[in-house]
Amino acid sequence: MEQPAKKIIIALDGFSSCGKSTFAKSIAQRLGYIFIDTGAMYRAVTLYALEHGAIRSGIVDEEAIIKQLGDISITFRFNPLRGASDIYVNGDLVEGKIRTIEVSNCVSPVSAIPQVREKLVAMQQEMGRKRGVVMDGRDIGTVVFPDAELKIFMTADAKVRAERRFAELTAKGDKVSFEEVLENVVSRDKADMSRAVSPLQQAEDAIVLDNSYMTVEEQMEWFDNEFKRVQEALA
Ligand code: DC
């Protein structure tokens, strides 16, 4: 008789705007797993800092953010319309507000503050304690869950990623230029890879998925094979 699939942790790391969330959401739905978007958590802290005077004119006041951390309570609630969880800060729905270019421009320095990472990593580890999660971020396979059974490192050409983000932002009515978006993608790659604490890096045991020229269906087929391989190894 076939064994039921073992609940595992799927760690999904990689560059910004390479379709990690779409991919993570699809595989979580396929498997009945919980999808956790850790980037949304760093964005939520950044939004709070912007709205409470800890970031002014793009200048990040680290001390002020560290002081604010105790006042920030982050929760997720499943939204069946999106098929994913919405993020709340102190009970307020901020899912839409965290995805503006203003937040994107300030999130890298905020996510480089060790105390911010410490708090969010502890929350993420707690959320994945029972396994059965797909967690997307930058340091999931290296720091948050080094013991994840399946680690995927996603990447795509910077221009392709900027085109995707540009289409997303303009569809929402944001007035941005393609150059501005490309500049944001490239500078965030650099900042994410070069920060001192938990830089974006591929875990040694991660498998690479470059989806620059892959359809969603092709990515799902690729994933099904990898998931099967892991389940066979665990059986
Ligand atoms: O995935 P995203 O683009 O929404 O992430 C926003 C920012 O948060 C990104 O610039 C890097 C940071 N981040 C991080 O440092 N660690 C994570 N696990 C997830 C995101």
PDB file of C-alpha atoms and ligand atoms in Angstrom:
ATOM      1  CA  MET A   1       0.000   0.000   0.000  1.00  0.00           C
ATOM      2  CA  GLU A   2       1.248   3.504  -0.795  1.00  0.00           C
ATOM      3  CA  GLN A   3       2.464   5.510   2.200  1.00  0.00           C
ATOM      4  CA  PRO A   4       0.734   8.859   2.843  1.00  0.00           C
ATOM      5  CA  ALA A   5       3.050  11.767   1.983  1.00  0.00           C
ATOM      6  CA  LYS A   6       5.100  12.915   4.971  1.00  0.00           C
ATOM      7  CA  LYS A   7       4.523  16.543   6.009  1.00  0.00           C
ATOM      8  CA  ILE A   8       7.680  18.456   5.334  1.00  0.00           C
ATOM      9  CA  ILE A   9       9.050  21.982   5.288  1.00  0.00           C
ATOM     10  CA  ILE A  10       9.579  23.499   1.881  1.00  0.00           C
ATOM     11  CA  ALA A  11      12.064  26.367   2.055  1.00  0.00           C
ATOM     12  CA  LEU A  12      11.879  28.703  -0.889  1.00  0.00           C
ATOM     13  CA  ASP A  13      14.603  31.330  -1.133  1.00  0.00           C
ATOM     14  CA  GLY A  14      15.703  33.583  -3.902  1.00  0.00           C
ATOM     15  CA  PHE A  15      15.810  36.997  -5.474  1.00  0.00           C
ATOM     16  CA  SER A  16      12.999  39.526  -5.272  1.00  0.00           C
ATOM     17  CA  SER A  17      10.230  39.476  -7.890  1.00  0.00           C
ATOM     18  CA  CYS A  18      11.083  36.101  -9.349  1.00  0.00           C
ATOM     19  CA  GLY A  19       7.610  34.725  -8.754  1.00  0.00           C
ATOM     20  CA  LYS A  20       8.365  33.045  -5.422  1.00  0.00           C
ATOM     21  CA  SER A  21       4.989  33.959  -3.911  1.00  0.00           C
ATOM     22  CA  THR A  22       2.966  32.728  -6.886  1.00  0.00           C
ATOM     23  CA  PHE A  23       4.960  29.510  -6.949  1.00  0.00           C
ATOM     24  CA  ALA A  24       4.728  29.062  -3.159  1.00  0.00           C
ATOM     25  CA  LYS A  25       0.987  29.712  -3.149  1.00  0.00           C
ATOM     26  CA  SER A  26       0.392  27.162  -5.921  1.00  0.00           C
ATOM     27  CA  ILE A  27       2.407  24.404  -4.288  1.00  0.00           C
ATOM     28  CA  ALA A  28       0.828  25.080  -0.879  1.00  0.00           C
ATOM     29  CA  GLN A  29      -2.629  24.743  -2.443  1.00  0.00           C
ATOM     30  CA  ARG A  30      -1.606  21.551  -4.221  1.00  0.00           C
ATOM     31  CA  LEU A  31      -0.364  19.965  -1.004  1.00  0.00           C
ATOM     32  CA  GLY A  32      -2.799  21.507   1.509  1.00  0.00           C
ATOM     33  CA  TYR A  33       0.166  23.207   3.209  1.00  0.00           C
ATOM     34  CA  ILE A  34       0.298  26.629   4.885  1.00  0.00           C
ATOM     35  CA  PHE A  35       2.053  29.279   2.820  1.00  0.00           C
ATOM     36  CA  ILE A  36       4.075  31.847   4.766  1.00  0.00           C
ATOM     37  CA  ASP A  37       5.384  34.905   2.955  1.00  0.00           C
ATOM     38  CA  THR A  38       8.230  36.098   5.194  1.00  0.00           C
ATOM     39  CA  GLY A  39       8.958  39.105   2.957  1.00  0.00           C
ATOM     40  CA  ALA A  40       5.523  40.419   3.965  1.00  0.00           C
ATOM     41  CA  MET A  41       6.684  40.368   7.597  1.00  0.00           C
ATOM     42  CA  TYR A  42       9.763  42.528   6.850  1.00  0.00           C
ATOM     43  CA  ARG A  43       7.537  44.806   4.779  1.00  0.00           C
ATOM     44  CA  ALA A  44       5.045  45.091   7.664  1.00  0.00           C
ATOM     45  CA  VAL A  45       7.780  46.243  10.062  1.00  0.00           C
ATOM     46  CA  THR A  46       8.940  48.754   7.421  1.00  0.00           C
ATOM     47  CA  LEU A  47       5.408  50.083   6.947  1.00  0.00           C
ATOM     48  CA  TYR A  48       4.998  50.506  10.704  1.00  0.00           C
ATOM     49  CA  ALA A  49       8.320  52.397  10.858  1.00  0.00           C
ATOM     50  CA  LEU A  50       7.241  54.673   7.989  1.00  0.00           C
ATOM     51  CA  GLU A  51       3.907  55.392   9.640  1.00  0.00           C
ATOM     52  CA  HIS A  52       5.415  55.989  13.086  1.00  0.00           C
ATOM     53  CA  GLY A  53       8.293  58.317  12.268  1.00  0.00           C
ATOM     54  CA  ALA A  54      11.183  55.828  12.362  1.00  0.00           C
ATOM     55  CA  ILE A  55      11.856  56.354   8.646  1.00  0.00           C
ATOM     56  CA  ARG A  56      11.816  59.946   7.402  1.00  0.00           C
ATOM     57  CA  SER A  57      12.710  61.018   3.865  1.00  0.00           C
ATOM     58  CA  GLY A  58      14.134  57.562   3.244  1.00  0.00           C
ATOM     59  CA  ILE A  59      16.452  57.764   6.292  1.00  0.00           C
ATOM     60  CA  VAL A  60      16.090  54.708   8.523  1.00  0.00           C
ATOM     61  CA  ASP A  61      16.461  55.374  12.263  1.00  0.00           C
ATOM     62  CA  GLU A  62      17.625  51.959  13.512  1.00  0.00           C
ATOM     63  CA  GLU A  63      17.357  52.771  17.207  1.00  0.00           C
ATOM     64  CA  ALA A  64      13.785  53.981  16.771  1.00  0.00           C
ATOM     65  CA  ILE A  65      12.818  50.807  14.890  1.00  0.00           C
ATOM     66  CA  ILE A  66      14.372  48.591  17.564  1.00  0.00           C
ATOM     67  CA  LYS A  67      12.338  50.484  20.194  1.00  0.00           C
ATOM     68  CA  GLN A  68       9.147  50.066  18.156  1.00  0.00           C
ATOM     69  CA  LEU A  69       9.559  46.288  17.771  1.00  0.00           C
ATOM     70  CA  GLY A  70       7.778  45.526  21.055  1.00  0.00           C
ATOM     71  CA  ASP A  71       4.716  47.480  19.852  1.00  0.00           C
ATOM     72  CA  ILE A  72       4.362  45.506  16.620  1.00  0.00           C
ATOM     73  CA  SER A  73       2.206  42.422  16.624  1.00  0.00           C
ATOM     74  CA  ILE A  74       2.092  40.572  13.281  1.00  0.00           C
ATOM     75  CA  THR A  75      -0.596  38.014  12.505  1.00  0.00           C
ATOM     76  CA  PHE A  76      -1.795  36.160   9.420  1.00  0.00           C
ATOM     77  CA  ARG A  77      -5.373  35.274   8.532  1.00  0.00           C
ATOM     78  CA  PHE A  78      -6.325  33.027   5.624  1.00  0.00           C
ATOM     79  CA  ASN A  79      -8.208  34.870   2.867  1.00  0.00           C
ATOM     80  CA  PRO A  80     -10.117  32.345   0.714  1.00  0.00           C
ATOM     81  CA  LEU A  81     -10.534  34.914  -2.073  1.00  0.00           C
ATOM     82  CA  ARG A  82      -6.753  35.106  -2.552  1.00  0.00           C
ATOM     83  CA  GLY A  83      -6.089  31.511  -1.550  1.00  0.00           C
ATOM     84  CA  ALA A  84      -3.382  32.854   0.774  1.00  0.00           C
ATOM     85  CA  SER A  85      -3.030  34.509   4.157  1.00  0.00           C
ATOM     86  CA  ASP A  86      -3.361  38.268   4.580  1.00  0.00           C
ATOM     87  CA  ILE A  87      -1.030  40.034   6.965  1.00  0.00           C
ATOM     88  CA  TYR A  88      -2.236  42.183   9.871  1.00  0.00           C
ATOM     89  CA  VAL A  89      -0.298  44.604  12.067  1.00  0.00           C
ATOM     90  CA  ASN A  90      -1.856  45.178  15.482  1.00  0.00           C
ATOM     91  CA  GLY A  91      -5.117  43.880  14.056  1.00  0.00           C
ATOM     92  CA  ASP A  92      -5.119  46.140  10.959  1.00  0.00           C
ATOM     93  CA  LEU A  93      -5.115  44.572   7.525  1.00  0.00           C
ATOM     94  CA  VAL A  94      -1.985  45.897   5.730  1.00  0.00           C
ATOM     95  CA  GLU A  95      -1.718  43.436   2.827  1.00  0.00           C
ATOM     96  CA  GLY A  96      -2.227  46.199   0.205  1.00  0.00           C
ATOM     97  CA  LYS A  97      -0.178  48.872   1.957  1.00  0.00           C
ATOM     98  CA  ILE A  98       3.030  46.835   2.248  1.00  0.00           C
ATOM     99  CA  ARG A  99       3.482  46.387  -1.510  1.00  0.00           C
ATOM    100  CA  THR A 100       4.096  50.013  -2.532  1.00  0.00           C
ATOM    101  CA  ILE A 101       7.363  51.225  -4.050  1.00  0.00           C
ATOM    102  CA  GLU A 102       7.897  53.377  -0.910  1.00  0.00           C
ATOM    103  CA  VAL A 103       7.976  50.262   1.290  1.00  0.00           C
ATOM    104  CA  SER A 104      10.075  48.377  -1.301  1.00  0.00           C
ATOM    105  CA  ASN A 105      12.640  51.172  -1.273  1.00  0.00           C
ATOM    106  CA  CYS A 106      13.091  51.061   2.513  1.00  0.00           C
ATOM    107  CA  VAL A 107      12.703  47.347   3.305  1.00  0.00           C
ATOM    108  CA  SER A 108      16.325  46.269   2.678  1.00  0.00           C
ATOM    109  CA  PRO A 109      17.909  48.431   5.420  1.00  0.00           C
ATOM    110  CA  VAL A 110      15.102  47.467   7.824  1.00  0.00           C
ATOM    111  CA  SER A 111      15.619  43.765   7.139  1.00  0.00           C
ATOM    112  CA  ALA A 112      19.354  44.179   7.824  1.00  0.00           C
ATOM    113  CA  ILE A 113      18.746  45.167  11.481  1.00  0.00           C
ATOM    114  CA  PRO A 114      19.720  42.109  13.605  1.00  0.00           C
ATOM    115  CA  GLN A 115      16.982  42.684  16.218  1.00  0.00           C
ATOM    116  CA  VAL A 116      14.327  42.787  13.482  1.00  0.00           C
ATOM    117  CA  ARG A 117      15.574  39.507  12.062  1.00  0.00           C
ATOM    118  CA  GLU A 118      15.767  37.904  15.481  1.00  0.00           C
ATOM    119  CA  LYS A 119      12.122  38.669  16.218  1.00  0.00           C
ATOM    120  CA  LEU A 120      10.802  37.624  12.797  1.00  0.00           C
ATOM    121  CA  VAL A 121      12.922  34.456  12.535  1.00  0.00           C
ATOM    122  CA  ALA A 122      11.622  33.285  15.946  1.00  0.00           C
ATOM    123  CA  MET A 123       8.035  33.837  14.750  1.00  0.00           C
ATOM    124  CA  GLN A 124       8.725  31.937  11.522  1.00  0.00           C
ATOM    125  CA  GLN A 125      10.253  28.977  13.367  1.00  0.00           C
ATOM    126  CA  GLU A 126       7.181  28.802  15.593  1.00  0.00           C
ATOM    127  CA  MET A 127       4.843  28.910  12.549  1.00  0.00           C
ATOM    128  CA  GLY A 128       6.659  25.961  10.958  1.00  0.00           C
ATOM    129  CA  ARG A 129       6.947  23.864  14.115  1.00  0.00           C
ATOM    130  CA  LYS A 130       4.312  21.365  12.977  1.00  0.00           C
ATOM    131  CA  ARG A 131       5.779  21.239   9.439  1.00  0.00           C
ATOM    132  CA  GLY A 132       3.419  21.185   6.429  1.00  0.00           C
ATOM    133  CA  VAL A 133       4.504  24.699   5.399  1.00  0.00           C
ATOM    134  CA  VAL A 134       5.875  26.400   2.338  1.00  0.00           C
ATOM    135  CA  MET A 135       7.923  29.348   3.529  1.00  0.00           C
ATOM    136  CA  ASP A 136       9.221  31.906   1.109  1.00  0.00           C
ATOM    137  CA  GLY A 137      12.042  34.344   1.859  1.00  0.00           C
ATOM    138  CA  ARG A 138      15.785  34.864   1.657  1.00  0.00           C
ATOM    139  CA  ASP A 139      17.215  32.874   4.564  1.00  0.00           C
ATOM    140  CA  ILE A 140      14.696  30.073   5.070  1.00  0.00           C
ATOM    141  CA  GLY A 141      16.930  27.195   3.962  1.00  0.00           C
ATOM    142  CA  THR A 142      20.037  28.664   5.596  1.00  0.00           C
ATOM    143  CA  VAL A 143      18.875  30.197   8.914  1.00  0.00           C
ATOM    144  CA  VAL A 144      15.177  29.682   9.683  1.00  0.00           C
ATOM    145  CA  PHE A 145      14.935  25.988   8.767  1.00  0.00           C
ATOM    146  CA  PRO A 146      18.379  24.607   7.920  1.00  0.00           C
ATOM    147  CA  ASP A 147      16.782  21.155   8.352  1.00  0.00           C
ATOM    148  CA  ALA A 148      14.031  21.722   5.743  1.00  0.00           C
ATOM    149  CA  GLU A 149      13.489  18.544   3.726  1.00  0.00           C
ATOM    150  CA  LEU A 150      13.145  20.416   0.418  1.00  0.00           C
ATOM    151  CA  LYS A 151      15.074  23.608  -0.294  1.00  0.00           C
ATOM    152  CA  ILE A 152      14.495  25.495  -3.495  1.00  0.00           C
ATOM    153  CA  PHE A 153      16.556  28.477  -4.618  1.00  0.00           C
ATOM    154  CA  MET A 154      14.613  30.477  -7.187  1.00  0.00           C
ATOM    155  CA  THR A 155      16.122  32.876  -9.627  1.00  0.00           C
ATOM    156  CA  ALA A 156      15.303  34.688 -12.860  1.00  0.00           C
ATOM    157  CA  ASP A 157      16.929  37.266 -15.089  1.00  0.00           C
ATOM    158  CA  ALA A 158      16.836  40.781 -13.452  1.00  0.00           C
ATOM    159  CA  LYS A 159      15.164  42.360 -16.492  1.00  0.00           C
ATOM    160  CA  VAL A 160      12.469  39.682 -16.605  1.00  0.00           C
ATOM    161  CA  ARG A 161      11.846  40.224 -12.886  1.00  0.00           C
ATOM    162  CA  ALA A 162      11.615  44.014 -13.301  1.00  0.00           C
ATOM    163  CA  GLU A 163       9.119  43.541 -16.149  1.00  0.00           C
ATOM    164  CA  ARG A 164       6.941  41.371 -13.888  1.00  0.00           C
ATOM    165  CA  ARG A 165       7.067  43.841 -10.965  1.00  0.00           C
ATOM    166  CA  PHE A 166       6.433  46.797 -13.313  1.00  0.00           C
ATOM    167  CA  ALA A 167       3.310  45.090 -14.725  1.00  0.00           C
ATOM    168  CA  GLU A 168       2.089  44.365 -11.177  1.00  0.00           C
ATOM    169  CA  LEU A 169       2.588  47.947  -9.970  1.00  0.00           C
ATOM    170  CA  THR A 170       1.089  49.657 -13.031  1.00  0.00           C
ATOM    171  CA  ALA A 171      -1.924  47.303 -12.900  1.00  0.00           C
ATOM    172  CA  LYS A 172      -2.518  48.635  -9.379  1.00  0.00           C
ATOM    173  CA  GLY A 173      -2.316  52.207 -10.676  1.00  0.00           C
ATOM    174  CA  ASP A 174       1.145  53.031  -9.212  1.00  0.00           C
ATOM    175  CA  LYS A 175       2.906  55.687 -11.302  1.00  0.00           C
ATOM    176  CA  VAL A 176       6.376  54.223 -11.680  1.00  0.00           C
ATOM    177  CA  SER A 177       8.821  54.031 -14.570  1.00  0.00           C
ATOM    178  CA  PHE A 178      10.331  50.756 -15.747  1.00  0.00           C
ATOM    179  CA  GLU A 179      13.827  52.167 -15.037  1.00  0.00           C
ATOM    180  CA  GLU A 180      12.870  52.940 -11.445  1.00  0.00           C
ATOM    181  CA  VAL A 181      11.591  49.389 -10.928  1.00  0.00           C
ATOM    182  CA  LEU A 182      14.679  47.824 -12.544  1.00  0.00           C
ATOM    183  CA  GLU A 183      16.909  50.008 -10.354  1.00  0.00           C
ATOM    184  CA  ASN A 184      14.961  48.840  -7.257  1.00  0.00           C
ATOM    185  CA  VAL A 185      15.277  45.151  -8.247  1.00  0.00           C
ATOM    186  CA  VAL A 186      19.031  45.425  -8.899  1.00  0.00           C
ATOM    187  CA  SER A 187      19.806  47.455  -5.782  1.00  0.00           C
ATOM    188  CA  ARG A 188      17.733  45.132  -3.562  1.00  0.00           C
ATOM    189  CA  ASP A 189      19.593  42.092  -4.970  1.00  0.00           C
ATOM    190  CA  LYS A 190      22.847  43.774  -4.028  1.00  0.00           C
ATOM    191  CA  ALA A 191      21.685  44.827  -0.566  1.00  0.00           C
ATOM    192  CA  ASP A 192      20.111  41.428   0.189  1.00  0.00           C
ATOM    193  CA  MET A 193      23.292  39.578  -0.829  1.00  0.00           C
ATOM    194  CA  SER A 194      25.767  41.845   0.911  1.00  0.00           C
ATOM    195  CA  ARG A 195      24.168  42.504   4.304  1.00  0.00           C
ATOM    196  CA  ALA A 196      26.091  41.238   7.313  1.00  0.00           C
ATOM    197  CA  VAL A 197      23.233  39.312   8.957  1.00  0.00           C
ATOM    198  CA  SER A 198      21.670  36.377   7.092  1.00  0.00           C
ATOM    199  CA  PRO A 199      22.520  37.509   3.563  1.00  0.00           C
ATOM    200  CA  LEU A 200      20.633  35.985   0.667  1.00  0.00           C
ATOM    201  CA  GLN A 201      22.610  32.919  -0.287  1.00  0.00           C
ATOM    202  CA  GLN A 202      21.889  29.561  -1.759  1.00  0.00           C
ATOM    203  CA  ALA A 203      21.947  26.767   0.821  1.00  0.00           C
ATOM    204  CA  GLU A 204      24.446  24.083  -0.151  1.00  0.00           C
ATOM    205  CA  ASP A 205      21.692  21.489  -0.371  1.00  0.00           C
ATOM    206  CA  ALA A 206      19.200  23.689  -2.263  1.00  0.00           C
ATOM    207  CA  ILE A 207      18.125  22.937  -5.795  1.00  0.00           C
ATOM    208  CA  VAL A 208      18.013  25.839  -8.264  1.00  0.00           C
ATOM    209  CA  LEU A 209      14.932  26.805 -10.231  1.00  0.00           C
ATOM    210  CA  ASP A 210      15.562  29.466 -12.876  1.00  0.00           C
ATOM    211  CA  ASN A 211      12.097  30.357 -14.106  1.00  0.00           C
ATOM    212  CA  SER A 212      13.001  33.226 -16.491  1.00  0.00           C
ATOM    213  CA  TYR A 213      11.438  31.426 -19.412  1.00  0.00           C
ATOM    214  CA  MET A 214       9.212  28.834 -17.740  1.00  0.00           C
ATOM    215  CA  THR A 215       5.425  28.828 -17.611  1.00  0.00           C
ATOM    216  CA  VAL A 216       3.630  28.242 -14.307  1.00  0.00           C
ATOM    217  CA  GLU A 217       2.635  24.753 -15.577  1.00  0.00           C
ATOM    218  CA  GLU A 218       6.263  23.901 -16.348  1.00  0.00           C
ATOM    219  CA  GLN A 219       7.270  25.052 -12.860  1.00  0.00           C
ATOM    220  CA  MET A 220       4.560  22.861 -11.294  1.00  0.00           C
ATOM    221  CA  GLU A 221       5.733  19.838 -13.271  1.00  0.00           C
ATOM    222  CA  TRP A 222       9.295  20.507 -12.118  1.00  0.00           C
ATOM    223  CA  PHE A 223       8.075  20.795  -8.521  1.00  0.00           C
ATOM    224  CA  ASP A 224       6.017  17.580  -8.612  1.00  0.00           C
ATOM    225  CA  ASN A 225       9.121  15.641  -9.638  1.00  0.00           C
ATOM    226  CA  GLU A 226      11.235  17.171  -6.876  1.00  0.00           C
ATOM    227  CA  PHE A 227       8.532  16.606  -4.236  1.00  0.00           C
ATOM    228  CA  LYS A 228       8.212  12.980  -5.315  1.00  0.00           C
ATOM    229  CA  ARG A 229      11.961  12.525  -5.112  1.00  0.00           C
ATOM    230  CA  VAL A 230      12.027  13.870  -1.519  1.00  0.00           C
ATOM    231  CA  GLN A 231       9.055  11.726  -0.455  1.00  0.00           C
ATOM    232  CA  GLU A 232      10.716   8.607  -1.897  1.00  0.00           C
ATOM    233  CA  ALA A 233      13.899   9.388   0.002  1.00  0.00           C
ATOM    234  CA  LEU A 234      11.910   9.795   3.242  1.00  0.00           C
ATOM    235  CA  ALA A 235       9.826   6.642   2.805  1.00  0.00           C
TER     236      ALA A 235
HETATM  237  O1   DC B   1      10.052  38.890  -0.863  1.00  0.00           O
HETATM  238  P1   DC B   1       9.893  40.395  -0.786  1.00  0.00           P
HETATM  239  O2   DC B   1      10.459  41.116  -1.986  1.00  0.00           O
HETATM  240  O3   DC B   1       8.515  40.818  -0.451  1.00  0.00           O
HETATM  241  O4   DC B   1      10.824  40.804   0.469  1.00  0.00           O
HETATM  242  C1   DC B   1      10.944  42.113   0.904  1.00  0.00           C
HETATM  243  C2   DC B   1      12.316  42.366   1.506  1.00  0.00           C
HETATM  244  O5   DC B   1      12.447  41.680   2.748  1.00  0.00           O
HETATM  245  C3   DC B   1      13.508  41.965   0.642  1.00  0.00           C
HETATM  246  O6   DC B   1      14.139  43.099   0.102  1.00  0.00           O
HETATM  247  C4   DC B   1      14.457  41.254   1.574  1.00  0.00           C
HETATM  248  C5   DC B   1      13.743  41.108   2.864  1.00  0.00           C
HETATM  249  N1   DC B   1      13.599  39.723   3.297  1.00  0.00           N
HETATM  250  C6   DC B   1      14.581  39.190   4.100  1.00  0.00           C
HETATM  251  O7   DC B   1      15.569  39.863   4.371  1.00  0.00           O
HETATM  252  N2   DC B   1      14.450  37.933   4.584  1.00  0.00           N
HETATM  253  C7   DC B   1      13.388  37.182   4.281  1.00  0.00           C
HETATM  254  N3   DC B   1      13.285  35.954   4.781  1.00  0.00           N
HETATM  255  C8   DC B   1      12.370  37.703   3.444  1.00  0.00           C
HETATM  256  C9   DC B   1      12.527  38.981   2.948  1.00  0.00           C
END
